């Protein structure tokens, strides 16, 4: 914590203002901010281990506990900080260089250098407690970050691995977590290379959607390796939208579009998997030969349901009736 941290540098204190003003430059060996964060709520259930049935997670809710940033108005400050390591919840951040400016209850952190999970990043974080309603701004750019250990520590989620590149930004304001999610706006794009999705074999799903999705217990040992997984998103007032999901692997191409009502914690997604005619993966052609049976992923976050969209497959393959028949046979008969 702050009380026990080892630091060197200089600090100037000006007590002649309406609020105390601190200014300085510090080199800090290690910083653990957890003692100073609000307690975690049980609003969001932890992700289940790979292969666990989705329904085993409880239906989480957003917290209505008031968010209080009033403590930021106690002083004003400007600091340039170099920190050897930072602990935030379970997230371990390596050497970091940042500038912090606190004015009238508004804290702005300019994260000039972040080293985390074998990658690096830059960003900006604003906590605004200057007004009656707390507000937040986040903007981050990430490069070569390892997804699996980061997601494990950040969200107890271990089903996705890969080398991550991305840019994300969010704004939100509200008196509680529920209010914040309902007012969340943002956009971003992420890509994962040379990774895997644990818990489902998308290649088997294309060959026989019904069997692949009905046997949840078998998902523990299944995974889908990919050369590239990418997509961009926008969020408007808590409504998440993605229209360009793309997964490429040596034997599979998958595109997806969908939306999520974040305040209600529901998902409505359509995946279009297709077996590839080529062994080219990363950087290969987005179009692939072979039959395709769309899959609908719908329901509350804690209990998603998967089902083949046979009607959609028929509509898309009217120009090739034989292909449509083969697709349906694959779904209902396992051929």
mmCIF file of C-alpha atoms in Angstrom:
data_model
loop_
_atom_site.group_PDB
_atom_site.id
_atom_site.type_symbol
_atom_site.label_atom_id
_atom_site.label_comp_id
_atom_site.label_asym_id
_atom_site.label_seq_id
_atom_site.Cartn_x
_atom_site.Cartn_y
_atom_site.Cartn_z
ATOM 1 C CA UNK A 1 0.000 0.000 0.000
ATOM 2 C CA UNK A 2 0.963 3.655 0.013
ATOM 3 C CA UNK A 3 1.952 3.584 3.682
ATOM 4 C CA UNK A 4 4.538 0.842 3.222
ATOM 5 C CA UNK A 5 5.865 1.674 -0.244
ATOM 6 C CA UNK A 6 9.517 2.458 -0.834
ATOM 7 C CA UNK A 7 9.953 5.660 -2.820
ATOM 8 C CA UNK A 8 12.625 8.191 -3.652
ATOM 9 C CA UNK A 9 12.241 11.648 -5.131
ATOM 10 C CA UNK A 10 10.921 15.001 -4.088
ATOM 11 C CA UNK A 11 7.571 16.384 -2.951
ATOM 12 C CA UNK A 12 6.517 20.020 -2.518
ATOM 13 C CA UNK A 13 3.471 20.919 -0.411
ATOM 14 C CA UNK A 14 1.688 24.286 -0.711
ATOM 15 C CA UNK A 15 -0.783 24.827 2.130
ATOM 16 C CA UNK A 16 -1.641 28.389 1.222
ATOM 17 C CA UNK A 17 -4.417 27.481 -1.221
ATOM 18 C CA UNK A 18 -8.075 26.653 -0.700
ATOM 19 C CA UNK A 19 -7.065 23.002 -0.880
ATOM 20 C CA UNK A 20 -3.597 21.639 -0.113
ATOM 21 C CA UNK A 21 -1.503 21.335 -3.270
ATOM 22 C CA UNK A 22 1.126 18.634 -3.679
ATOM 23 C CA UNK A 23 3.639 18.429 -6.476
ATOM 24 C CA UNK A 24 6.484 16.037 -6.976
ATOM 25 C CA UNK A 25 8.436 13.451 -8.847
ATOM 26 C CA UNK A 26 8.764 9.976 -7.361
ATOM 27 C CA UNK A 27 10.432 6.686 -8.208
ATOM 28 C CA UNK A 28 8.441 3.939 -6.471
ATOM 29 C CA UNK A 29 9.633 0.335 -6.194
ATOM 30 C CA UNK A 30 6.191 -1.259 -5.799
ATOM 31 C CA UNK A 31 2.655 0.017 -5.376
ATOM 32 C CA UNK A 32 -0.309 -2.051 -4.152
ATOM 33 C CA UNK A 33 -3.504 -0.049 -4.570
ATOM 34 C CA UNK A 34 -5.859 -2.793 -3.375
ATOM 35 C CA UNK A 35 -6.191 -1.514 0.229
ATOM 36 C CA UNK A 36 -7.552 1.723 -1.187
ATOM 37 C CA UNK A 37 -10.065 0.293 -3.667
ATOM 38 C CA UNK A 38 -13.727 -0.224 -2.766
ATOM 39 C CA UNK A 39 -14.612 -3.830 -1.924
ATOM 40 C CA UNK A 40 -15.522 -6.019 -4.871
ATOM 41 C CA UNK A 41 -19.217 -6.814 -5.130
ATOM 42 C CA UNK A 42 -20.800 -10.109 -6.070
ATOM 43 C CA UNK A 43 -22.597 -8.374 -8.928
ATOM 44 C CA UNK A 44 -20.690 -10.183 -11.661
ATOM 45 C CA UNK A 45 -20.287 -13.935 -11.172
ATOM 46 C CA UNK A 46 -16.861 -15.361 -11.833
ATOM 47 C CA UNK A 47 -16.395 -17.150 -15.123
ATOM 48 C CA UNK A 48 -16.598 -20.915 -14.909
ATOM 49 C CA UNK A 49 -13.646 -23.182 -15.750
ATOM 50 C CA UNK A 50 -13.370 -24.282 -19.343
ATOM 51 C CA UNK A 51 -15.954 -26.934 -20.076
ATOM 52 C CA UNK A 52 -18.271 -26.150 -17.189
ATOM 53 C CA UNK A 53 -21.911 -25.808 -18.262
ATOM 54 C CA UNK A 54 -22.817 -22.169 -18.687
ATOM 55 C CA UNK A 55 -25.889 -22.561 -16.499
ATOM 56 C CA UNK A 56 -23.706 -23.342 -13.479
ATOM 57 C CA UNK A 57 -22.951 -19.638 -13.099
ATOM 58 C CA UNK A 58 -25.539 -17.626 -11.232
ATOM 59 C CA UNK A 59 -27.550 -14.784 -12.760
ATOM 60 C CA UNK A 60 -25.459 -11.801 -11.671
ATOM 61 C CA UNK A 61 -26.824 -8.304 -11.296
ATOM 62 C CA UNK A 62 -25.267 -4.884 -11.341
ATOM 63 C CA UNK A 63 -24.713 -3.225 -7.993
ATOM 64 C CA UNK A 64 -26.844 -0.303 -6.813
ATOM 65 C CA UNK A 65 -24.293 0.623 -4.142
ATOM 66 C CA UNK A 66 -23.493 4.348 -4.414
ATOM 67 C CA UNK A 67 -20.134 5.263 -5.931
ATOM 68 C CA UNK A 68 -18.413 7.994 -3.927
ATOM 69 C CA UNK A 69 -15.477 9.901 -5.420
ATOM 70 C CA UNK A 70 -15.796 12.769 -2.961
ATOM 71 C CA UNK A 71 -12.436 11.973 -1.406
ATOM 72 C CA UNK A 72 -10.747 13.264 -4.571
ATOM 73 C CA UNK A 73 -11.743 16.799 -3.571
ATOM 74 C CA UNK A 74 -9.565 16.773 -0.424
ATOM 75 C CA UNK A 75 -6.458 18.069 -2.241
ATOM 76 C CA UNK A 76 -4.989 19.000 -5.597
ATOM 77 C CA UNK A 77 -1.807 17.408 -6.910
ATOM 78 C CA UNK A 78 0.568 16.956 -9.821
ATOM 79 C CA UNK A 79 2.982 14.029 -9.864
ATOM 80 C CA UNK A 80 5.331 12.339 -12.288
ATOM 81 C CA UNK A 81 5.718 8.732 -11.215
ATOM 82 C CA UNK A 82 7.908 5.808 -12.212
ATOM 83 C CA UNK A 83 6.746 2.576 -10.600
ATOM 84 C CA UNK A 84 8.554 -0.753 -10.700
ATOM 85 C CA UNK A 85 5.369 -2.781 -10.278
ATOM 86 C CA UNK A 86 1.694 -2.084 -9.583
ATOM 87 C CA UNK A 87 -0.910 -4.445 -8.170
ATOM 88 C CA UNK A 88 -4.573 -3.644 -9.016
ATOM 89 C CA UNK A 89 -6.933 -6.377 -7.793
ATOM 90 C CA UNK A 90 -5.246 -9.478 -9.256
ATOM 91 C CA UNK A 91 -3.762 -7.614 -12.214
ATOM 92 C CA UNK A 92 0.040 -7.355 -12.052
ATOM 93 C CA UNK A 93 1.531 -4.438 -13.990
ATOM 94 C CA UNK A 94 5.266 -4.144 -14.558
ATOM 95 C CA UNK A 95 7.378 -1.028 -14.909
ATOM 96 C CA UNK A 96 5.170 1.978 -15.534
ATOM 97 C CA UNK A 97 5.645 5.658 -16.186
ATOM 98 C CA UNK A 98 2.698 7.948 -15.536
ATOM 99 C CA UNK A 99 1.708 11.524 -14.848
ATOM 100 C CA UNK A 100 -1.077 12.187 -12.360
ATOM 101 C CA UNK A 101 -3.030 15.427 -12.094
ATOM 102 C CA UNK A 102 -5.722 15.964 -9.463
ATOM 103 C CA UNK A 103 -7.721 19.192 -9.708
ATOM 104 C CA UNK A 104 -10.991 19.984 -7.994
ATOM 105 C CA UNK A 105 -11.908 16.333 -7.532
ATOM 106 C CA UNK A 106 -10.942 15.246 -11.046
ATOM 107 C CA UNK A 107 -8.051 12.776 -11.264
ATOM 108 C CA UNK A 108 -6.424 12.321 -14.676
ATOM 109 C CA UNK A 109 -3.762 9.646 -15.143
ATOM 110 C CA UNK A 110 -1.624 9.785 -18.274
ATOM 111 C CA UNK A 111 -0.214 6.260 -18.541
ATOM 112 C CA UNK A 112 2.765 6.858 -20.766
ATOM 113 C CA UNK A 113 4.302 3.414 -20.398
ATOM 114 C CA UNK A 114 2.817 0.143 -19.153
ATOM 115 C CA UNK A 115 4.473 -3.248 -19.206
ATOM 116 C CA UNK A 116 2.046 -6.073 -18.562
ATOM 117 C CA UNK A 117 1.686 -9.749 -19.436
ATOM 118 C CA UNK A 118 4.626 -9.830 -21.857
ATOM 119 C CA UNK A 119 3.193 -6.838 -23.722
ATOM 120 C CA UNK A 120 3.064 -3.100 -23.429
ATOM 121 C CA UNK A 121 0.542 -0.329 -23.521
ATOM 122 C CA UNK A 122 -0.315 3.301 -23.091
ATOM 123 C CA UNK A 123 -3.486 4.884 -21.894
ATOM 124 C CA UNK A 124 -5.462 7.510 -20.095
ATOM 125 C CA UNK A 125 -7.735 7.094 -17.092
ATOM 126 C CA UNK A 126 -9.960 9.796 -15.623
ATOM 127 C CA UNK A 127 -11.960 9.566 -12.391
ATOM 128 C CA UNK A 128 -14.126 12.648 -12.118
ATOM 129 C CA UNK A 129 -15.619 13.362 -8.722
ATOM 130 C CA UNK A 130 -15.917 17.108 -9.239
ATOM 131 C CA UNK A 131 -19.662 17.060 -9.873
ATOM 132 C CA UNK A 132 -22.734 15.558 -8.296
ATOM 133 C CA UNK A 133 -22.555 12.461 -10.549
ATOM 134 C CA UNK A 134 -19.290 10.474 -10.742
ATOM 135 C CA UNK A 135 -17.845 9.984 -14.217
ATOM 136 C CA UNK A 136 -15.117 7.832 -15.743
ATOM 137 C CA UNK A 137 -13.053 7.872 -18.917
ATOM 138 C CA UNK A 138 -10.785 5.030 -20.064
ATOM 139 C CA UNK A 139 -8.641 4.840 -23.196
ATOM 140 C CA UNK A 140 -5.978 2.196 -23.739
ATOM 141 C CA UNK A 141 -3.746 0.957 -26.525
ATOM 142 C CA UNK A 142 -2.279 -2.518 -26.065
ATOM 143 C CA UNK A 143 0.456 -4.342 -27.943
ATOM 144 C CA UNK A 144 1.650 -7.975 -27.785
ATOM 145 C CA UNK A 145 -0.193 -8.685 -24.537
ATOM 146 C CA UNK A 146 -0.762 -12.361 -23.647
ATOM 147 C CA UNK A 147 -4.532 -12.709 -23.385
ATOM 148 C CA UNK A 148 -4.883 -15.791 -21.189
ATOM 149 C CA UNK A 149 -2.985 -14.698 -18.056
ATOM 150 C CA UNK A 150 -4.381 -11.176 -18.345
ATOM 151 C CA UNK A 151 -8.007 -12.324 -18.644
ATOM 152 C CA UNK A 152 -7.462 -14.840 -15.850
ATOM 153 C CA UNK A 153 -6.303 -12.136 -13.457
ATOM 154 C CA UNK A 154 -8.703 -9.452 -14.686
ATOM 155 C CA UNK A 155 -11.902 -11.488 -14.940
ATOM 156 C CA UNK A 156 -11.248 -15.097 -13.833
ATOM 157 C CA UNK A 157 -11.693 -16.043 -17.501
ATOM 158 C CA UNK A 158 -9.343 -18.622 -18.995
ATOM 159 C CA UNK A 159 -10.984 -19.716 -22.234
ATOM 160 C CA UNK A 160 -9.162 -17.396 -24.630
ATOM 161 C CA UNK A 161 -5.460 -17.250 -25.420
ATOM 162 C CA UNK A 162 -3.409 -15.401 -28.007
ATOM 163 C CA UNK A 163 -1.160 -12.442 -28.624
ATOM 164 C CA UNK A 164 -3.330 -9.349 -28.280
ATOM 165 C CA UNK A 165 -3.316 -5.998 -30.049
ATOM 166 C CA UNK A 166 -6.030 -3.458 -29.500
ATOM 167 C CA UNK A 167 -7.418 -0.017 -28.870
ATOM 168 C CA UNK A 168 -10.378 0.608 -26.567
ATOM 169 C CA UNK A 169 -12.046 3.660 -25.078
ATOM 170 C CA UNK A 170 -15.024 4.092 -22.753
ATOM 171 C CA UNK A 171 -16.915 6.847 -20.984
ATOM 172 C CA UNK A 172 -19.557 6.430 -18.303
ATOM 173 C CA UNK A 173 -21.287 8.393 -15.596
ATOM 174 C CA UNK A 174 -23.668 7.414 -12.846
ATOM 175 C CA UNK A 175 -24.224 7.134 -9.132
ATOM 176 C CA UNK A 176 -23.917 3.332 -9.074
ATOM 177 C CA UNK A 177 -22.495 0.467 -11.081
ATOM 178 C CA UNK A 178 -25.932 -0.118 -12.637
ATOM 179 C CA UNK A 179 -26.186 3.538 -13.659
ATOM 180 C CA UNK A 180 -22.658 3.440 -15.088
ATOM 181 C CA UNK A 181 -23.373 0.411 -17.279
ATOM 182 C CA UNK A 182 -26.607 1.962 -18.549
ATOM 183 C CA UNK A 183 -24.720 5.119 -19.541
ATOM 184 C CA UNK A 184 -21.656 3.349 -20.951
ATOM 185 C CA UNK A 185 -20.407 4.556 -24.329
ATOM 186 C CA UNK A 186 -17.319 3.483 -26.170
ATOM 187 C CA UNK A 187 -15.634 1.816 -29.095
ATOM 188 C CA UNK A 188 -12.668 -0.353 -29.808
ATOM 189 C CA UNK A 189 -10.998 -3.026 -31.851
ATOM 190 C CA UNK A 190 -9.108 -6.101 -30.746
ATOM 191 C CA UNK A 191 -7.165 -8.838 -32.467
ATOM 192 C CA UNK A 192 -5.728 -12.083 -31.128
ATOM 193 C CA UNK A 193 -3.161 -14.083 -33.064
ATOM 194 C CA UNK A 194 -1.926 -17.654 -32.734
ATOM 195 C CA UNK A 195 -4.322 -18.557 -29.950
ATOM 196 C CA UNK A 196 -7.194 -20.826 -28.999
ATOM 197 C CA UNK A 197 -10.733 -20.780 -27.667
ATOM 198 C CA UNK A 198 -11.095 -23.450 -25.009
ATOM 199 C CA UNK A 199 -14.340 -25.294 -24.405
ATOM 200 C CA UNK A 200 -15.655 -25.672 -27.948
ATOM 201 C CA UNK A 201 -14.498 -27.226 -31.210
ATOM 202 C CA UNK A 202 -15.858 -25.004 -33.954
ATOM 203 C CA UNK A 203 -14.665 -27.367 -36.671
ATOM 204 C CA UNK A 204 -16.790 -30.147 -35.188
ATOM 205 C CA UNK A 205 -19.632 -27.685 -34.795
ATOM 206 C CA UNK A 206 -19.656 -27.003 -38.533
ATOM 207 C CA UNK A 207 -19.716 -30.703 -39.321
ATOM 208 C CA UNK A 208 -22.487 -31.483 -36.866
ATOM 209 C CA UNK A 209 -23.914 -28.500 -35.033
ATOM 210 C CA UNK A 210 -26.472 -30.423 -33.010
ATOM 211 C CA UNK A 211 -24.011 -32.930 -31.574
ATOM 212 C CA UNK A 212 -21.266 -30.369 -30.969
ATOM 213 C CA UNK A 213 -23.517 -28.092 -28.939
ATOM 214 C CA UNK A 214 -25.697 -30.585 -27.087
ATOM 215 C CA UNK A 215 -22.937 -32.391 -25.227
ATOM 216 C CA UNK A 216 -21.771 -29.685 -22.835
ATOM 217 C CA UNK A 217 -19.798 -32.080 -20.654
ATOM 218 C CA UNK A 218 -17.465 -32.891 -23.533
ATOM 219 C CA UNK A 219 -16.486 -29.277 -23.962
ATOM 220 C CA UNK A 220 -13.887 -29.497 -21.189
ATOM 221 C CA UNK A 221 -11.401 -31.187 -23.520
ATOM 222 C CA UNK A 222 -12.283 -29.316 -26.708
ATOM 223 C CA UNK A 223 -10.714 -26.211 -28.152
ATOM 224 C CA UNK A 224 -10.477 -24.289 -31.392
ATOM 225 C CA UNK A 225 -7.011 -23.175 -32.434
ATOM 226 C CA UNK A 226 -6.864 -20.078 -34.598
ATOM 227 C CA UNK A 227 -4.352 -18.023 -36.507
ATOM 228 C CA UNK A 228 -6.377 -14.834 -36.103
ATOM 229 C CA UNK A 229 -9.434 -13.676 -34.158
ATOM 230 C CA UNK A 230 -10.444 -10.049 -34.578
ATOM 231 C CA UNK A 231 -13.318 -7.613 -34.370
ATOM 232 C CA UNK A 232 -14.394 -4.090 -33.555
ATOM 233 C CA UNK A 233 -17.278 -2.841 -31.433
ATOM 234 C CA UNK A 234 -19.280 0.185 -30.435
ATOM 235 C CA UNK A 235 -21.237 0.726 -27.211
ATOM 236 C CA UNK A 236 -24.057 3.284 -26.993
ATOM 237 C CA UNK A 237 -25.858 3.719 -23.669
ATOM 238 C CA UNK A 238 -24.930 0.207 -22.591
ATOM 239 C CA UNK A 239 -25.861 -1.407 -25.927
ATOM 240 C CA UNK A 240 -22.894 -3.339 -27.356
ATOM 241 C CA UNK A 241 -22.681 -4.017 -31.093
ATOM 242 C CA UNK A 242 -20.165 -5.972 -33.187
ATOM 243 C CA UNK A 243 -20.529 -6.514 -36.943
ATOM 244 C CA UNK A 244 -17.140 -7.794 -38.088
ATOM 245 C CA UNK A 245 -16.060 -10.728 -35.953
ATOM 246 C CA UNK A 246 -13.601 -12.854 -37.912
ATOM 247 C CA UNK A 247 -11.847 -16.076 -36.945
ATOM 248 C CA UNK A 248 -9.386 -17.717 -39.300
ATOM 249 C CA UNK A 249 -7.762 -21.087 -38.765
ATOM 250 C CA UNK A 250 -6.211 -23.632 -41.123
ATOM 251 C CA UNK A 251 -9.519 -25.476 -41.514
ATOM 252 C CA UNK A 252 -12.155 -22.909 -40.653
ATOM 253 C CA UNK A 253 -13.422 -19.412 -41.362
ATOM 254 C CA UNK A 254 -15.971 -17.914 -38.996
ATOM 255 C CA UNK A 255 -17.674 -14.543 -39.164
ATOM 256 C CA UNK A 256 -20.090 -13.133 -36.647
ATOM 257 C CA UNK A 257 -22.387 -10.251 -35.861
ATOM 258 C CA UNK A 258 -24.322 -9.528 -32.737
ATOM 259 C CA UNK A 259 -25.296 -7.338 -29.864
ATOM 260 C CA UNK A 260 -25.452 -7.384 -26.106
ATOM 261 C CA UNK A 261 -27.792 -5.482 -23.814
ATOM 262 C CA UNK A 262 -25.286 -4.833 -21.051
ATOM 263 C CA UNK A 263 -27.727 -3.429 -18.438
ATOM 264 C CA UNK A 264 -29.919 -6.536 -18.887
ATOM 265 C CA UNK A 265 -26.864 -8.815 -19.294
ATOM 266 C CA UNK A 266 -28.156 -10.571 -22.420
ATOM 267 C CA UNK A 267 -26.524 -11.619 -25.700
ATOM 268 C CA UNK A 268 -27.930 -12.074 -29.213
ATOM 269 C CA UNK A 269 -25.292 -13.286 -31.654
ATOM 270 C CA UNK A 270 -25.103 -15.028 -35.013
ATOM 271 C CA UNK A 271 -22.032 -16.995 -36.011
ATOM 272 C CA UNK A 272 -21.413 -18.134 -39.582
ATOM 273 C CA UNK A 273 -18.787 -20.895 -39.580
ATOM 274 C CA UNK A 274 -17.534 -22.456 -42.776
ATOM 275 C CA UNK A 275 -15.029 -25.193 -43.438
ATOM 276 C CA UNK A 276 -12.083 -23.889 -45.419
ATOM 277 C CA UNK A 277 -10.943 -25.352 -48.699
ATOM 278 C CA UNK A 278 -7.390 -24.185 -48.087
ATOM 279 C CA UNK A 279 -4.855 -24.754 -45.340
ATOM 280 C CA UNK A 280 -3.980 -21.045 -45.322
ATOM 281 C CA UNK A 281 -4.855 -19.460 -42.027
ATOM 282 C CA UNK A 282 -3.620 -16.072 -40.932
ATOM 283 C CA UNK A 283 -3.838 -13.596 -43.760
ATOM 284 C CA UNK A 284 -5.702 -16.084 -45.938
ATOM 285 C CA UNK A 285 -8.799 -15.401 -47.957
ATOM 286 C CA UNK A 286 -11.828 -14.598 -45.825
ATOM 287 C CA UNK A 287 -14.113 -16.626 -48.054
ATOM 288 C CA UNK A 288 -14.039 -20.396 -47.805
ATOM 289 C CA UNK A 289 -15.630 -23.179 -49.714
ATOM 290 C CA UNK A 290 -17.981 -25.749 -48.221
ATOM 291 C CA UNK A 291 -21.335 -25.709 -46.455
ATOM 292 C CA UNK A 292 -22.200 -23.307 -43.668
ATOM 293 C CA UNK A 293 -24.865 -23.608 -40.982
ATOM 294 C CA UNK A 294 -25.229 -20.388 -38.972
ATOM 295 C CA UNK A 295 -25.349 -20.727 -35.207
ATOM 296 C CA UNK A 296 -27.416 -18.473 -32.957
ATOM 297 C CA UNK A 297 -26.028 -17.709 -29.499
ATOM 298 C CA UNK A 298 -28.714 -16.139 -27.345
ATOM 299 C CA UNK A 299 -29.853 -15.636 -23.790
ATOM 300 C CA UNK A 300 -28.635 -14.216 -20.489
ATOM 301 C CA UNK A 301 -24.878 -14.096 -19.995
ATOM 302 C CA UNK A 302 -24.967 -16.772 -17.303
ATOM 303 C CA UNK A 303 -27.010 -19.258 -19.376
ATOM 304 C CA UNK A 304 -26.336 -18.848 -23.087
ATOM 305 C CA UNK A 305 -28.092 -21.179 -25.511
ATOM 306 C CA UNK A 306 -26.646 -22.338 -28.826
ATOM 307 C CA UNK A 307 -28.798 -23.555 -31.696
ATOM 308 C CA UNK A 308 -28.309 -24.044 -35.435
ATOM 309 C CA UNK A 309 -30.130 -21.574 -37.672
ATOM 310 C CA UNK A 310 -31.277 -24.093 -40.269
ATOM 311 C CA UNK A 311 -33.724 -21.614 -41.804
ATOM 312 C CA UNK A 312 -30.924 -19.119 -42.325
ATOM 313 C CA UNK A 313 -28.778 -21.796 -43.945
ATOM 314 C CA UNK A 314 -31.536 -22.658 -46.416
ATOM 315 C CA UNK A 315 -32.077 -19.017 -47.379
ATOM 316 C CA UNK A 316 -28.373 -18.493 -48.003
ATOM 317 C CA UNK A 317 -27.979 -21.611 -50.090
ATOM 318 C CA UNK A 318 -31.026 -21.464 -52.364
ATOM 319 C CA UNK A 319 -28.630 -21.154 -55.277
ATOM 320 C CA UNK A 320 -27.179 -24.531 -54.300
ATOM 321 C CA UNK A 321 -30.052 -26.794 -53.187
ATOM 322 C CA UNK A 322 -27.743 -29.770 -52.920
ATOM 323 C CA UNK A 323 -25.499 -27.864 -50.532
ATOM 324 C CA UNK A 324 -28.476 -26.880 -48.407
ATOM 325 C CA UNK A 325 -29.631 -30.487 -48.196
ATOM 326 C CA UNK A 326 -26.171 -31.627 -47.154
ATOM 327 C CA UNK A 327 -26.055 -28.888 -44.512
ATOM 328 C CA UNK A 328 -29.341 -29.973 -43.000
ATOM 329 C CA UNK A 329 -28.310 -33.607 -43.068
ATOM 330 C CA UNK A 330 -25.170 -32.644 -41.157
ATOM 331 C CA UNK A 331 -27.220 -30.910 -38.498
ATOM 332 C CA UNK A 332 -29.919 -33.489 -37.949
ATOM 333 C CA UNK A 333 -28.172 -36.652 -38.913
ATOM 334 C CA UNK A 334 -24.513 -36.175 -38.102
ATOM 335 C CA UNK A 335 -23.395 -36.811 -41.671
#
